[in-house]
Amino acid sequence: MNGRTMENEIIVINDLHKYFGDVEAVKGVDLRVKRGEVIAIVGPSGSGKSTVLRCINHLEVPTAGAVYIDGVHLEDKATKINSVRAEVGMVFQQFNLFPHLTALENVTIAVRKVRKRNKEEANRIGMEKLTRVGIPEKADSYPRQLSGGQQQRVAIARSLAMDPKIMLFDEPTSALDPEMIKEVLDVMLDLAKEGMTMVVVTHEMGFCRAAADRVMFMDDGQVVEVAPPDVLFKNPTHDRTKLFLSQILVH
Amino acid sequence: MATLEEQLGGKDRADSWKQFPWWLVAILLFLAYMAWLIITDENYNEAFQFIIGHIGDIEDLLDGEVLAFIGQGISLTLYITIVTFFISILLGLLAGLGRVSKNTFIRNLAITYVEFVRGLPILVLIFTLAIVVVPGAVDRVGGDLQAFPNATRGIIALSFFYGAFMGEIFRAGIESIPKGQFEAARSLGMTGSQSMRYIILPQAIRNILPALGNDFIAILKDSSLLSVLAIREITQLSRLHAGSTFRFKESYLVLTFLYLSMTVALSLLLQWYGRRLNTNER
């Protein structure tokens, strides 16, 4: 556990099921994430890993099962989902920056409208986060004027500006040109070192090795095995894990 | 042998000849000829003076008598067009938001409105609203029908009609925004209406501006239909002039000249704006 000893669990997923029409994309997933832990979810496409991630901030509503964020039951009707989401940052494969806003406005819009901070305060927070991801000089640029790597870093800053307890990453480097992957992974590695709780769906095995406390391998909507990266990569116990790893590590 | 550059240059010249807006030249020639007739021909000039009409006294405006100040002719046509445009944008926004609402009642209310209007000829809607529905409704709530002169009723009918069409434009604009935008907004903790207001609508409205501009031109043209309510906009004045002087040719050619010069000017403005928007996007 990288020496971390915190015992309190910030994400608890119990027997999660998700159907899309007749197709069961997630078939009973359990996951417990401790505060400050970094979990990587890997697996072939269509294995349900993104769906699990999207259930954590209720972008997908589970068909059955329960998700608790910091003790709050998301499926409970009394839960104010917007205030939970404000505590859970999400970074998307396609960045999903707001094209009509500058980088700084992208970072500050939710700080102003959700956190109700005034403009100066929001801009101060925004510049701080843009500096943290290394592109304060792009504050006044529009997304279309930025490279993919820069856009994704603005997207990370946008989530960080909300001061989240958890960061979710949905294949954050899959839409990037190879030379831009590193600048995004570096930001994520820094976050992990600083103790951010992270759940990362990724194909970057290097990132898993360097940053993940545990790697969860999923296939066909189920968790095949969960283990620290050195264990999972060196001595996978299941054949399906071995097959998957052999396929991606060959490349 | 011509070099490649020369060949390409030649091809470019031939293409630019083909691309030249000859249609615009033809229309401008027609408009120039008409303008010349209006300046030099007494009968055309008389028709023109009558049809463009006049505005009222500034004191009417100060007294709050807006329609009296607007007067008749071209000022009334433009007033009807602009007021109708803004009311129908408001109705269209509501109808469009209603169409994408998750609330079954609101969604069906919006669909009912849009389908009701789309199923009717505009002239029938004008008669029904201006002569039956508005007086009936005012009577029912015990209001003063004097406060609803024909021009106001005409504007209500036109707005009701165009609001439905703009509702479809707004719906298409909202649906053209990728789902990821909404998800990103929601994942930042924004409510559904905050996401719509700060993220979706600003982008959607940008996308539909050209379509809204086209509707402005369409409203300008369809304002002529309000002549059936004896509203003294330019079409009605042309009919009156033709009827009293029997100069049909002069009356209706001048009317054609007036509409065409306005619509061509507006559509060129829109094209210029659309190109500017496109270059800014890059």
PDB file of C-alpha atoms in Angstrom, chain A:
ATOM      1  CA  MET A   1       0.000   0.000   0.000  1.00  0.00           C
ATOM      2  CA  ASN A   2       2.948   2.346  -0.551  1.00  0.00           C
ATOM      3  CA  GLY A   3       3.137   2.793   3.173  1.00  0.00           C
ATOM      4  CA  ARG A   4      -0.312   4.333   3.404  1.00  0.00           C
ATOM      5  CA  THR A   5      -2.191   3.177   6.464  1.00  0.00           C
ATOM      6  CA  MET A   6      -5.494   5.032   6.232  1.00  0.00           C
ATOM      7  CA  GLU A   7      -8.254   2.563   6.882  1.00  0.00           C
ATOM      8  CA  ASN A   8     -11.366   4.586   6.058  1.00  0.00           C
ATOM      9  CA  GLU A   9     -13.004   3.682   2.813  1.00  0.00           C
ATOM     10  CA  ILE A  10     -14.100   6.561   0.596  1.00  0.00           C
ATOM     11  CA  ILE A  11     -15.621   4.518  -2.244  1.00  0.00           C
ATOM     12  CA  VAL A  12     -17.591   1.350  -1.612  1.00  0.00           C
ATOM     13  CA  ILE A  13     -19.223  -0.496  -4.491  1.00  0.00           C
ATOM     14  CA  ASN A  14     -21.449  -3.431  -3.599  1.00  0.00           C
ATOM     15  CA  ASP A  15     -22.562  -6.009  -6.177  1.00  0.00           C
ATOM     16  CA  LEU A  16     -22.932  -3.475  -8.998  1.00  0.00           C
ATOM     17  CA  HIS A  17     -24.965  -4.532 -12.037  1.00  0.00           C
ATOM     18  CA  LYS A  18     -25.670  -2.441 -15.117  1.00  0.00           C
ATOM     19  CA  TYR A  19     -27.808  -3.374 -18.105  1.00  0.00           C
ATOM     20  CA  PHE A  20     -27.904  -1.461 -21.385  1.00  0.00           C
ATOM     21  CA  GLY A  21     -31.130  -2.794 -22.846  1.00  0.00           C
ATOM     22  CA  ASP A  22     -30.716  -6.567 -22.754  1.00  0.00           C
ATOM     23  CA  VAL A  23     -26.939  -6.455 -22.492  1.00  0.00           C
ATOM     24  CA  GLU A  24     -25.472  -6.801 -19.029  1.00  0.00           C
ATOM     25  CA  ALA A  25     -22.352  -4.638 -19.150  1.00  0.00           C
ATOM     26  CA  VAL A  26     -21.438  -4.992 -15.479  1.00  0.00           C
ATOM     27  CA  LYS A  27     -22.148  -8.280 -13.728  1.00  0.00           C
ATOM     28  CA  GLY A  28     -21.755  -7.849 -10.015  1.00  0.00           C
ATOM     29  CA  VAL A  29     -18.688  -5.762  -9.243  1.00  0.00           C
ATOM     30  CA  ASP A  30     -17.424  -5.102  -5.706  1.00  0.00           C
ATOM     31  CA  LEU A  31     -14.750  -2.545  -4.932  1.00  0.00           C
ATOM     32  CA  ARG A  32     -13.563  -0.810  -1.783  1.00  0.00           C
ATOM     33  CA  VAL A  33     -11.221   2.151  -2.142  1.00  0.00           C
ATOM     34  CA  LYS A  34      -9.426   3.692   0.795  1.00  0.00           C
ATOM     35  CA  ARG A  35      -8.769   7.398   1.115  1.00  0.00           C
ATOM     36  CA  GLY A  36      -5.610   8.275  -0.803  1.00  0.00           C
ATOM     37  CA  GLU A  37      -5.552   5.011  -2.695  1.00  0.00           C
ATOM     38  CA  VAL A  38      -4.918   4.834  -6.441  1.00  0.00           C
ATOM     39  CA  ILE A  39      -6.839   2.118  -8.249  1.00  0.00           C
ATOM     40  CA  ALA A  40      -6.197   1.307 -11.890  1.00  0.00           C
ATOM     41  CA  ILE A  41      -8.877  -0.558 -13.799  1.00  0.00           C
ATOM     42  CA  VAL A  42      -7.582  -2.447 -16.818  1.00  0.00           C
ATOM     43  CA  GLY A  43      -9.156  -4.880 -19.203  1.00  0.00           C
ATOM     44  CA  PRO A  44     -10.150  -5.386 -22.835  1.00  0.00           C
ATOM     45  CA  SER A  45     -12.592  -2.939 -24.428  1.00  0.00           C
ATOM     46  CA  GLY A  46     -16.179  -3.769 -23.634  1.00  0.00           C
ATOM     47  CA  SER A  47     -15.223  -5.305 -20.306  1.00  0.00           C
ATOM     48  CA  GLY A  48     -17.379  -2.787 -18.406  1.00  0.00           C
ATOM     49  CA  LYS A  49     -14.542  -0.829 -16.799  1.00  0.00           C
ATOM     50  CA  SER A  50     -15.735   2.575 -18.001  1.00  0.00           C
ATOM     51  CA  THR A  51     -19.269   1.764 -16.919  1.00  0.00           C
ATOM     52  CA  VAL A  52     -18.090   0.986 -13.379  1.00  0.00           C
ATOM     53  CA  LEU A  53     -16.236   4.303 -13.339  1.00  0.00           C
ATOM     54  CA  ARG A  54     -19.271   6.216 -14.595  1.00  0.00           C
ATOM     55  CA  CYS A  55     -21.430   4.631 -11.895  1.00  0.00           C
ATOM     56  CA  ILE A  56     -19.126   6.126  -9.260  1.00  0.00           C
ATOM     57  CA  ASN A  57     -20.376   9.641 -10.056  1.00  0.00           C
ATOM     58  CA  HIS A  58     -23.775   8.501 -11.284  1.00  0.00           C
ATOM     59  CA  LEU A  59     -23.310   9.436 -14.934  1.00  0.00           C
ATOM     60  CA  GLU A  60     -24.699   5.920 -15.288  1.00  0.00           C
ATOM     61  CA  VAL A  61     -27.359   4.774 -12.864  1.00  0.00           C
ATOM     62  CA  PRO A  62     -26.743   1.201 -11.716  1.00  0.00           C
ATOM     63  CA  THR A  63     -29.455  -1.344 -12.506  1.00  0.00           C
ATOM     64  CA  ALA A  64     -28.763  -3.055  -9.201  1.00  0.00           C
ATOM     65  CA  GLY A  65     -26.266  -2.770  -6.394  1.00  0.00           C
ATOM     66  CA  ALA A  66     -25.065   0.186  -4.375  1.00  0.00           C
ATOM     67  CA  VAL A  67     -22.369   2.854  -4.594  1.00  0.00           C
ATOM     68  CA  TYR A  68     -21.296   4.771  -1.481  1.00  0.00           C
ATOM     69  CA  ILE A  69     -19.126   7.883  -1.722  1.00  0.00           C
ATOM     70  CA  ASP A  70     -17.706   8.871   1.659  1.00  0.00           C
ATOM     71  CA  GLY A  71     -20.565   7.023   3.298  1.00  0.00           C
ATOM     72  CA  VAL A  72     -23.282   8.605   1.139  1.00  0.00           C
ATOM     73  CA  HIS A  73     -25.493   6.128  -0.704  1.00  0.00           C
ATOM     74  CA  LEU A  74     -25.831   7.415  -4.291  1.00  0.00           C
ATOM     75  CA  GLU A  75     -28.942   5.423  -5.164  1.00  0.00           C
ATOM     76  CA  ASP A  76     -30.783   6.843  -2.161  1.00  0.00           C
ATOM     77  CA  LYS A  77     -33.513   9.234  -3.344  1.00  0.00           C
ATOM     78  CA  ALA A  78     -32.619  11.680  -0.557  1.00  0.00           C
ATOM     79  CA  THR A  79     -29.026  11.990  -1.804  1.00  0.00           C
ATOM     80  CA  LYS A  80     -28.247  15.318  -3.464  1.00  0.00           C
ATOM     81  CA  ILE A  81     -26.323  13.919  -6.393  1.00  0.00           C
ATOM     82  CA  ASN A  82     -25.043  17.330  -7.529  1.00  0.00           C
ATOM     83  CA  SER A  83     -23.270  17.984  -4.258  1.00  0.00           C
ATOM     84  CA  VAL A  84     -21.707  14.501  -4.370  1.00  0.00           C
ATOM     85  CA  ARG A  85     -20.579  15.063  -7.960  1.00  0.00           C
ATOM     86  CA  ALA A  86     -18.977  18.366  -6.965  1.00  0.00           C
ATOM     87  CA  GLU A  87     -16.677  16.300  -4.713  1.00  0.00           C
ATOM     88  CA  VAL A  88     -15.816  13.759  -7.413  1.00  0.00           C
ATOM     89  CA  GLY A  89     -13.727  15.011 -10.322  1.00  0.00           C
ATOM     90  CA  MET A  90     -14.032  13.290 -13.689  1.00  0.00           C
ATOM     91  CA  VAL A  91     -11.603  13.401 -16.597  1.00  0.00           C
ATOM     92  CA  PHE A  92     -12.861  12.077 -19.918  1.00  0.00           C
ATOM     93  CA  GLN A  93     -11.156  10.372 -22.822  1.00  0.00           C
ATOM     94  CA  GLN A  94     -12.352  13.110 -25.186  1.00  0.00           C
ATOM     95  CA  PHE A  95     -11.493  15.933 -22.708  1.00  0.00           C
ATOM     96  CA  ASN A  96     -14.995  17.448 -23.070  1.00  0.00           C
ATOM     97  CA  LEU A  97     -13.734  20.963 -22.530  1.00  0.00           C
ATOM     98  CA  PHE A  98     -16.337  23.668 -23.094  1.00  0.00           C
ATOM     99  CA  PRO A  99     -15.365  25.098 -26.502  1.00  0.00           C
ATOM    100  CA  HIS A 100     -17.096  28.436 -26.009  1.00  0.00           C
ATOM    101  CA  LEU A 101     -15.031  29.232 -22.902  1.00  0.00           C
ATOM    102  CA  THR A 102     -11.335  30.036 -22.459  1.00  0.00           C
ATOM    103  CA  ALA A 103      -9.097  27.642 -20.531  1.00  0.00           C
ATOM    104  CA  LEU A 104      -9.441  29.772 -17.394  1.00  0.00           C
ATOM    105  CA  GLU A 105     -13.220  30.042 -17.810  1.00  0.00           C
ATOM    106  CA  ASN A 106     -13.405  26.271 -18.256  1.00  0.00           C
ATOM    107  CA  VAL A 107     -11.619  25.853 -14.950  1.00  0.00           C
ATOM    108  CA  THR A 108     -13.622  28.508 -13.091  1.00  0.00           C
ATOM    109  CA  ILE A 109     -17.199  28.108 -14.350  1.00  0.00           C
ATOM    110  CA  ALA A 110     -18.185  25.435 -11.836  1.00  0.00           C
ATOM    111  CA  VAL A 111     -16.247  27.161  -9.041  1.00  0.00           C
ATOM    112  CA  ARG A 112     -18.407  30.226  -9.654  1.00  0.00           C
ATOM    113  CA  LYS A 113     -21.773  28.611 -10.398  1.00  0.00           C
ATOM    114  CA  VAL A 114     -21.619  25.552  -8.120  1.00  0.00           C
ATOM    115  CA  ARG A 115     -19.251  26.692  -5.375  1.00  0.00           C
ATOM    116  CA  LYS A 116     -20.655  30.255  -5.639  1.00  0.00           C
ATOM    117  CA  ARG A 117     -17.266  31.913  -5.379  1.00  0.00           C
ATOM    118  CA  ASN A 118     -16.894  35.438  -6.750  1.00  0.00           C
ATOM    119  CA  LYS A 119     -14.971  36.059  -9.934  1.00  0.00           C
ATOM    120  CA  GLU A 120     -11.664  37.170  -8.367  1.00  0.00           C
ATOM    121  CA  GLU A 121     -11.592  34.221  -5.978  1.00  0.00           C
ATOM    122  CA  ALA A 122     -12.507  31.788  -8.784  1.00  0.00           C
ATOM    123  CA  ASN A 123      -9.832  33.239 -11.072  1.00  0.00           C
ATOM    124  CA  ARG A 124      -7.248  32.939  -8.318  1.00  0.00           C
ATOM    125  CA  ILE A 125      -8.152  29.261  -7.826  1.00  0.00           C
ATOM    126  CA  GLY A 126      -8.245  28.764 -11.589  1.00  0.00           C
ATOM    127  CA  MET A 127      -4.783  30.217 -12.172  1.00  0.00           C
ATOM    128  CA  GLU A 128      -3.435  28.157  -9.277  1.00  0.00           C
ATOM    129  CA  LYS A 129      -4.745  24.952 -10.864  1.00  0.00           C
ATOM    130  CA  LEU A 130      -3.585  25.898 -14.362  1.00  0.00           C
ATOM    131  CA  THR A 131      -0.143  26.542 -12.876  1.00  0.00           C
ATOM    132  CA  ARG A 132      -0.260  23.164 -11.168  1.00  0.00           C
ATOM    133  CA  VAL A 133      -0.850  21.398 -14.507  1.00  0.00           C
ATOM    134  CA  GLY A 134       1.888  23.539 -16.053  1.00  0.00           C
ATOM    135  CA  ILE A 135       0.020  25.795 -18.492  1.00  0.00           C
ATOM    136  CA  PRO A 136      -0.797  29.103 -16.770  1.00  0.00           C
ATOM    137  CA  GLU A 137       0.214  30.913 -19.969  1.00  0.00           C
ATOM    138  CA  LYS A 138      -2.722  29.302 -21.815  1.00  0.00           C
ATOM    139  CA  ALA A 139      -5.371  30.797 -19.510  1.00  0.00           C
ATOM    140  CA  ASP A 140      -6.870  32.984 -22.222  1.00  0.00           C
ATOM    141  CA  SER A 141      -6.687  30.406 -25.024  1.00  0.00           C
ATOM    142  CA  TYR A 142      -9.752  28.632 -26.283  1.00  0.00           C
ATOM    143  CA  PRO A 143      -9.734  24.813 -26.341  1.00  0.00           C
ATOM    144  CA  ARG A 144      -9.430  24.711 -30.150  1.00  0.00           C
ATOM    145  CA  GLN A 145      -6.156  26.631 -29.845  1.00  0.00           C
ATOM    146  CA  LEU A 146      -4.643  23.995 -27.518  1.00  0.00           C
ATOM    147  CA  SER A 147      -2.976  20.665 -28.265  1.00  0.00           C
ATOM    148  CA  GLY A 148      -4.658  17.475 -27.056  1.00  0.00           C
ATOM    149  CA  GLY A 149      -2.275  17.161 -24.136  1.00  0.00           C
ATOM    150  CA  GLN A 150      -2.863  20.761 -23.105  1.00  0.00           C
ATOM    151  CA  GLN A 151      -6.622  20.295 -23.382  1.00  0.00           C
ATOM    152  CA  GLN A 152      -6.511  17.246 -21.149  1.00  0.00           C
ATOM    153  CA  ARG A 153      -4.414  19.114 -18.595  1.00  0.00           C
ATOM    154  CA  VAL A 154      -6.975  21.947 -18.590  1.00  0.00           C
ATOM    155  CA  ALA A 155      -9.647  19.287 -18.033  1.00  0.00           C
ATOM    156  CA  ILE A 156      -7.708  17.975 -15.038  1.00  0.00           C
ATOM    157  CA  ALA A 157      -7.316  21.531 -13.690  1.00  0.00           C
ATOM    158  CA  ARG A 158     -11.056  22.032 -14.177  1.00  0.00           C
ATOM    159  CA  SER A 159     -11.776  19.064 -11.920  1.00  0.00           C
ATOM    160  CA  LEU A 160      -9.101  20.017  -9.385  1.00  0.00           C
ATOM    161  CA  ALA A 161     -10.539  23.522  -9.033  1.00  0.00           C
ATOM    162  CA  MET A 162     -13.557  21.978  -7.323  1.00  0.00           C
ATOM    163  CA  ASP A 163     -11.191  20.620  -4.666  1.00  0.00           C
ATOM    164  CA  PRO A 164     -12.493  17.067  -5.095  1.00  0.00           C
ATOM    165  CA  LYS A 165     -12.025  14.184  -2.681  1.00  0.00           C
ATOM    166  CA  ILE A 166     -11.815  11.698  -5.541  1.00  0.00           C
ATOM    167  CA  MET A 167     -10.596  11.930  -9.115  1.00  0.00           C
ATOM    168  CA  LEU A 168     -11.934   9.588 -11.774  1.00  0.00           C
ATOM    169  CA  PHE A 169     -10.060   9.173 -15.047  1.00  0.00           C
ATOM    170  CA  ASP A 170     -11.728   7.486 -18.014  1.00  0.00           C
ATOM    171  CA  GLU A 171      -8.916   6.501 -20.392  1.00  0.00           C
ATOM    172  CA  PRO A 172      -7.393   9.977 -20.115  1.00  0.00           C
ATOM    173  CA  THR A 173      -4.578   9.351 -22.590  1.00  0.00           C
ATOM    174  CA  SER A 174      -6.321   7.164 -25.177  1.00  0.00           C
ATOM    175  CA  ALA A 175      -7.233  10.071 -27.473  1.00  0.00           C
ATOM    176  CA  LEU A 176      -3.783  11.655 -27.311  1.00  0.00           C
ATOM    177  CA  ASP A 177      -0.913  11.577 -29.768  1.00  0.00           C
ATOM    178  CA  PRO A 178       1.962   9.515 -28.308  1.00  0.00           C
ATOM    179  CA  GLU A 179       4.216  12.508 -27.659  1.00  0.00           C
ATOM    180  CA  MET A 180       1.531  14.120 -25.483  1.00  0.00           C
ATOM    181  CA  ILE A 181       0.764  11.134 -23.272  1.00  0.00           C
ATOM    182  CA  LYS A 182       3.677  11.786 -20.941  1.00  0.00           C
ATOM    183  CA  GLU A 183       2.719  15.367 -20.045  1.00  0.00           C
ATOM    184  CA  VAL A 184      -0.714  14.155 -18.905  1.00  0.00           C
ATOM    185  CA  LEU A 185       0.631  11.098 -17.057  1.00  0.00           C
ATOM    186  CA  ASP A 186       3.171  13.307 -15.240  1.00  0.00           C
ATOM    187  CA  VAL A 187       0.344  15.467 -13.895  1.00  0.00           C
ATOM    188  CA  MET A 188      -1.508  12.327 -12.798  1.00  0.00           C
ATOM    189  CA  LEU A 189       1.600  10.897 -11.128  1.00  0.00           C
ATOM    190  CA  ASP A 190       2.057  14.127  -9.163  1.00  0.00           C
ATOM    191  CA  LEU A 191      -1.564  13.936  -8.051  1.00  0.00           C
ATOM    192  CA  ALA A 192      -1.097  10.355  -6.899  1.00  0.00           C
ATOM    193  CA  LYS A 193       2.050  11.284  -4.965  1.00  0.00           C
ATOM    194  CA  GLU A 194       0.170  14.079  -3.222  1.00  0.00           C
ATOM    195  CA  GLY A 195      -2.306  11.525  -1.893  1.00  0.00           C
ATOM    196  CA  MET A 196      -5.331  12.115  -4.141  1.00  0.00           C
ATOM    197  CA  THR A 197      -7.774   9.223  -4.213  1.00  0.00           C
ATOM    198  CA  MET A 198      -7.871   8.150  -7.839  1.00  0.00           C
ATOM    199  CA  VAL A 199      -9.681   5.571  -9.916  1.00  0.00           C
ATOM    200  CA  VAL A 200      -8.131   5.346 -13.365  1.00  0.00           C
ATOM    201  CA  VAL A 201      -9.354   3.352 -16.323  1.00  0.00           C
ATOM    202  CA  THR A 202      -6.270   3.053 -18.481  1.00  0.00           C
ATOM    203  CA  HIS A 203      -4.188   1.065 -20.926  1.00  0.00           C
ATOM    204  CA  GLU A 204      -0.965   2.659 -19.673  1.00  0.00           C
ATOM    205  CA  MET A 205       0.737  -0.179 -17.831  1.00  0.00           C
ATOM    206  CA  GLY A 206       3.696   2.059 -17.038  1.00  0.00           C
ATOM    207  CA  PHE A 207       1.375   4.364 -15.107  1.00  0.00           C
ATOM    208  CA  CYS A 208      -0.152   1.381 -13.283  1.00  0.00           C
ATOM    209  CA  ARG A 209       3.280   0.220 -12.169  1.00  0.00           C
ATOM    210  CA  ALA A 210       4.411   3.669 -11.086  1.00  0.00           C
ATOM    211  CA  ALA A 211       1.300   4.992  -9.377  1.00  0.00           C
ATOM    212  CA  ALA A 212      -1.347   2.356  -8.688  1.00  0.00           C
ATOM    213  CA  ASP A 213      -1.723   0.777  -5.270  1.00  0.00           C
ATOM    214  CA  ARG A 214      -3.921  -1.903  -6.739  1.00  0.00           C
ATOM    215  CA  VAL A 215      -4.804  -2.906 -10.261  1.00  0.00           C
ATOM    216  CA  MET A 216      -8.241  -4.328 -10.955  1.00  0.00           C
ATOM    217  CA  PHE A 217      -8.463  -6.518 -14.039  1.00  0.00           C
ATOM    218  CA  MET A 218     -11.939  -6.750 -15.546  1.00  0.00           C
ATOM    219  CA  ASP A 219     -13.242  -8.957 -18.312  1.00  0.00           C
ATOM    220  CA  ASP A 220     -16.774  -9.483 -19.562  1.00  0.00           C
ATOM    221  CA  GLY A 221     -18.373  -7.287 -16.896  1.00  0.00           C
ATOM    222  CA  GLN A 222     -16.676  -9.045 -13.981  1.00  0.00           C
ATOM    223  CA  VAL A 223     -13.644  -8.463 -11.797  1.00  0.00           C
ATOM    224  CA  VAL A 224     -11.184 -11.223 -12.611  1.00  0.00           C
ATOM    225  CA  GLU A 225      -8.568 -10.248 -10.068  1.00  0.00           C
ATOM    226  CA  VAL A 226      -7.349  -7.332  -7.980  1.00  0.00           C
ATOM    227  CA  ALA A 227      -3.729  -7.110  -6.901  1.00  0.00           C
ATOM    228  CA  PRO A 228      -0.862  -4.666  -6.442  1.00  0.00           C
ATOM    229  CA  PRO A 229       0.705  -3.979  -9.855  1.00  0.00           C
ATOM    230  CA  ASP A 230       3.956  -5.892  -9.300  1.00  0.00           C
ATOM    231  CA  VAL A 231       1.966  -8.969  -8.271  1.00  0.00           C
ATOM    232  CA  LEU A 232      -0.622  -8.708 -11.030  1.00  0.00           C
ATOM    233  CA  PHE A 233       1.906  -8.084 -13.796  1.00  0.00           C
ATOM    234  CA  LYS A 234       4.474 -10.676 -12.666  1.00  0.00           C
ATOM    235  CA  ASN A 235       2.293 -13.432 -11.278  1.00  0.00           C
ATOM    236  CA  PRO A 236      -1.263 -13.157 -12.538  1.00  0.00           C
ATOM    237  CA  THR A 237      -3.318 -15.999 -11.105  1.00  0.00           C
ATOM    238  CA  HIS A 238      -6.001 -16.218 -13.785  1.00  0.00           C
ATOM    239  CA  ASP A 239      -5.564 -17.352 -17.363  1.00  0.00           C
ATOM    240  CA  ARG A 240      -7.649 -14.467 -18.649  1.00  0.00           C
ATOM    241  CA  THR A 241      -5.338 -11.975 -16.958  1.00  0.00           C
ATOM    242  CA  LYS A 242      -2.292 -13.754 -18.394  1.00  0.00           C
ATOM    243  CA  LEU A 243      -3.802 -13.692 -21.883  1.00  0.00           C
ATOM    244  CA  PHE A 244      -4.676  -9.986 -21.663  1.00  0.00           C
ATOM    245  CA  LEU A 245      -1.285  -9.026 -20.295  1.00  0.00           C
ATOM    246  CA  SER A 246       0.546 -11.061 -22.923  1.00  0.00           C
ATOM    247  CA  GLN A 247      -1.491  -9.316 -25.625  1.00  0.00           C
ATOM    248  CA  ILE A 248      -0.808  -5.780 -24.456  1.00  0.00           C
ATOM    249  CA  LEU A 249       2.748  -6.270 -23.238  1.00  0.00           C
ATOM    250  CA  VAL A 250       3.804  -7.678 -26.596  1.00  0.00           C
ATOM    251  CA  HIS A 251       3.179  -4.293 -28.215  1.00  0.00           C
TER     252      HIS A 251
END
